[in-house]
Tab-separated table of C-alpha atoms in Angstrom:
chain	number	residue	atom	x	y	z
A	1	UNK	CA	68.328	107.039	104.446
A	2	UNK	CA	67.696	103.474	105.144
A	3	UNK	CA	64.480	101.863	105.168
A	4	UNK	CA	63.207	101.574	109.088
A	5	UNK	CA	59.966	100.372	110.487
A	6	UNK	CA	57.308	103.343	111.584
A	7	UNK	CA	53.986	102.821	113.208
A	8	UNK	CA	51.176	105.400	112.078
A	9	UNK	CA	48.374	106.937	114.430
A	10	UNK	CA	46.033	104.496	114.664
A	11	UNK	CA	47.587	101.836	113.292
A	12	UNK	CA	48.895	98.681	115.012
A	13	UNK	CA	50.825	97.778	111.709
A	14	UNK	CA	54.474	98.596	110.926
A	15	UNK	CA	55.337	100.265	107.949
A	16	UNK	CA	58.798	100.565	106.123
A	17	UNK	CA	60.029	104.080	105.076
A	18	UNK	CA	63.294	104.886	103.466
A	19	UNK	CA	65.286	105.099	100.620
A	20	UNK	CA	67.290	102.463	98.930
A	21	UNK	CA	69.356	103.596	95.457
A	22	UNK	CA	67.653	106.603	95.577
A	23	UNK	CA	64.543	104.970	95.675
A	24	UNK	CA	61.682	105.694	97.819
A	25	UNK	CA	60.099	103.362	99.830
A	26	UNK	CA	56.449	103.246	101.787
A	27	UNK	CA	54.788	100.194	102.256
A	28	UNK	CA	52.923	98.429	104.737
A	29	UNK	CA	54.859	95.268	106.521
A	30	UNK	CA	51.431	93.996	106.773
A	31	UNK	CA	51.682	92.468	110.359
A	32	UNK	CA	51.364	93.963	113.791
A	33	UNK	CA	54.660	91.794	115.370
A	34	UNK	CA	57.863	94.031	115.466
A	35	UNK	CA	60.346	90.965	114.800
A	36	UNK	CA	58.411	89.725	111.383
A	37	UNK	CA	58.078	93.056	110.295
A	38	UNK	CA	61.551	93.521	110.925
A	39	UNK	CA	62.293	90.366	108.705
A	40	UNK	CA	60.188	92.040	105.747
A	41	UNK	CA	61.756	95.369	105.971
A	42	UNK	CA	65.361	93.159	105.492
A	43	UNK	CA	64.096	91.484	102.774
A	44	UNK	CA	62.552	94.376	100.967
A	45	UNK	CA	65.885	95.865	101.126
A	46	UNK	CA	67.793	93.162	99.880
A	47	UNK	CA	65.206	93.216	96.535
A	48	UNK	CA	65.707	97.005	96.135
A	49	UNK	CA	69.715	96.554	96.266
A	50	UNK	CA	69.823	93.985	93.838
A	51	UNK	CA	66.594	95.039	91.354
A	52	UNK	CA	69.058	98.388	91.342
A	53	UNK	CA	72.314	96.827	90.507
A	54	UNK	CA	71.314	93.753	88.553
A	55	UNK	CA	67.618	95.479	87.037
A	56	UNK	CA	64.038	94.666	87.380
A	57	UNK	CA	64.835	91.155	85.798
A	58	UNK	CA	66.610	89.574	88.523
A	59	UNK	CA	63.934	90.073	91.095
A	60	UNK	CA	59.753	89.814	89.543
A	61	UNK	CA	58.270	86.934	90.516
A	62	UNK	CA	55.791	84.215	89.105
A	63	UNK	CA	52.597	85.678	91.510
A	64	UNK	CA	53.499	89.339	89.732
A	65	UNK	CA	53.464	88.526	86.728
A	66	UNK	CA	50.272	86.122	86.801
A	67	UNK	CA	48.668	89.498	88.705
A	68	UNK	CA	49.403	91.585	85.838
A	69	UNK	CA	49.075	89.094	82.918
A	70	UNK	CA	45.471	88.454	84.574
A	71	UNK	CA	44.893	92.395	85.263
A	72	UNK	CA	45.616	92.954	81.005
A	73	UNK	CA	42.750	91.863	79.700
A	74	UNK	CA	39.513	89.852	80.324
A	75	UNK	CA	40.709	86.343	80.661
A	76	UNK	CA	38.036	83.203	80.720
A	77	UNK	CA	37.337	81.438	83.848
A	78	UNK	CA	38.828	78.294	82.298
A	79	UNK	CA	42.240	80.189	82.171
A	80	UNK	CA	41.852	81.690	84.849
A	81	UNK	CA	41.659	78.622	86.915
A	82	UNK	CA	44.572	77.346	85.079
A	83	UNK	CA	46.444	80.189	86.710
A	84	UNK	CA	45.399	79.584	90.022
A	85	UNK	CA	46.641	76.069	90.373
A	86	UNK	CA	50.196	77.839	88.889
A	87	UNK	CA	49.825	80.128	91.168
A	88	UNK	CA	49.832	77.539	93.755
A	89	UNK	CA	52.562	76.079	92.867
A	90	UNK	CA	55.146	78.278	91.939
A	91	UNK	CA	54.261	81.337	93.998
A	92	UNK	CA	56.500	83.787	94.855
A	93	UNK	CA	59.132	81.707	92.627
A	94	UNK	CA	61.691	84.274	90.374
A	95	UNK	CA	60.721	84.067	86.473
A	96	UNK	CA	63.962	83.507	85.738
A	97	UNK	CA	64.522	80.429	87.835
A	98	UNK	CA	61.106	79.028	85.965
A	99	UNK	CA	62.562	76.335	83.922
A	100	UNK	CA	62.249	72.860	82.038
A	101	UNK	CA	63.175	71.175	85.515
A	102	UNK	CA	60.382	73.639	87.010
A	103	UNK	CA	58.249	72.530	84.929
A	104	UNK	CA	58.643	68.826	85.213
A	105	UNK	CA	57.896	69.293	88.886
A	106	UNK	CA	54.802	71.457	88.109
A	107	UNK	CA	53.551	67.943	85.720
A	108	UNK	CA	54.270	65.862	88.785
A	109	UNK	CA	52.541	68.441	91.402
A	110	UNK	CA	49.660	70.015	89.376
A	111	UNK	CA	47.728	67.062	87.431
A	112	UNK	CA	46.186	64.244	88.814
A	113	UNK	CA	47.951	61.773	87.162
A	114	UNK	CA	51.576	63.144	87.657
A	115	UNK	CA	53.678	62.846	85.074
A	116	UNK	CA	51.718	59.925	83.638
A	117	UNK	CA	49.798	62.360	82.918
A	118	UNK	CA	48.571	62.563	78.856
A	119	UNK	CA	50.538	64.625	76.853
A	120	UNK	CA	47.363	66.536	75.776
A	121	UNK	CA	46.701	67.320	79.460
A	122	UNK	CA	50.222	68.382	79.827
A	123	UNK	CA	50.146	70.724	77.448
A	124	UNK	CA	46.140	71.925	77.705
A	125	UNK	CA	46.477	72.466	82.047
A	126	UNK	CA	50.147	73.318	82.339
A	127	UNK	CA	52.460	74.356	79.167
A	128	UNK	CA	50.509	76.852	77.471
A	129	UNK	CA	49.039	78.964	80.354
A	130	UNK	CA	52.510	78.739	82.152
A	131	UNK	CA	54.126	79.879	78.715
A	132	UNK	CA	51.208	82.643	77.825
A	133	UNK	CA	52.610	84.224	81.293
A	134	UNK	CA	56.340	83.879	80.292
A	135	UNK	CA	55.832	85.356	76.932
A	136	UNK	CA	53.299	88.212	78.174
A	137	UNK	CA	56.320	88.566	81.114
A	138	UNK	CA	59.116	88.517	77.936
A	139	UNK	CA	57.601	91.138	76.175
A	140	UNK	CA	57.666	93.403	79.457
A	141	UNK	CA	61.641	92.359	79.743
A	142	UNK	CA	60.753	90.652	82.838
A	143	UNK	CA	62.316	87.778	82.177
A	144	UNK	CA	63.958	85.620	78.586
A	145	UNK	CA	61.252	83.650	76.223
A	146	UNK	CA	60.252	80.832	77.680
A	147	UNK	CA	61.556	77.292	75.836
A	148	UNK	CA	60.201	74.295	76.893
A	149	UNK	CA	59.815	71.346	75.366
A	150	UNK	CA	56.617	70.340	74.375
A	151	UNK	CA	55.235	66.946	74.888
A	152	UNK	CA	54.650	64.846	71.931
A	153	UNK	CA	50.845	64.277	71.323
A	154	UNK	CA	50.569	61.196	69.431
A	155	UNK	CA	48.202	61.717	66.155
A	156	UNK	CA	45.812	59.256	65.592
A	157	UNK	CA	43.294	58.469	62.739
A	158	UNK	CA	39.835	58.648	63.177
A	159	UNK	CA	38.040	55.879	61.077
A	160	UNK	CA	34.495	57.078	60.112
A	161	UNK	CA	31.732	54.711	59.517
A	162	UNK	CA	30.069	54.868	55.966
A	163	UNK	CA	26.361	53.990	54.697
A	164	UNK	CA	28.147	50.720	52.506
């Protein structure tokens, strides 16, 4: 049976019910308005087709995994605000179409500075959260290991004063 759009007693919002691939489905549309909840229940469909025929892989996105890479374990409230302004940018963006391009843009979008940005910054604010996601999404065959490439951070030698 196809998914189709039900209202429940006492309820102004739609829901979708159905079954897609054998799959059950029962979820709220989340709005009131017949025509966008229409528009959801299409494109909740479309996932379920294509999760079924090309796996779970082809259609978990960036917000999902940050949910559940968050929901693991205690994270700080440094890293967690790391994630938000990732969250922010890439959204409800596929893991698999997360890549060094994608991440370019996130430099340019995320810091201050842009891609001028230090390479210390780059790598503290964007690389390493966005890649402790990837890999945490990798190990649940989400998506492929993340490779990026890393941004040089010059090394520099720190000349300490003596008594003499």
């Amino acid at each position: 049976m196809s998914p189709k759009l039900v209202k429940r007693a006492r309820s102004e919002t739609y829901y979708v019910r159905g079954t897609v691939k054998g799959q059950s489905i029962y979820e709220s549309s989340g709005t009131p308005d017949f025509q966008q909840a229409e528009e959801y229940r299409a494109k909740r469909e479309a996932e379920l087709w294509q999760e079924s025929i090309y796996g779970k892989r082809s259609v978990v996105t960036f917000a999902h995994a940050v949910s559940a890479y968050a929901e693991a374990e205690p994270r700080s409230e440094a890293t967690k605000a790391y994630l938000r302004r990732l969250l922010d940018h890439f959204g409800t963006t596929r893991l698999a179409d997360i890549d060094q391009i994608a991440l370019d843009q996130a430099y340019r979008h995320i810091l201050r500075d842009g891609a001028e940005a230090s390479p210390a910054t780059k790598v503290r604010s964007v690389l390493t959260p966005l890649r402790s996601v990837l890999e945490f999404a990798a190990v649940r065959r989400w998506c492929e290991r993340p490779a990026f490439d890393k941004p040089r951070i010059p090394i520099s030698r720190t000349v300490y004063l003596r008594p003499e």
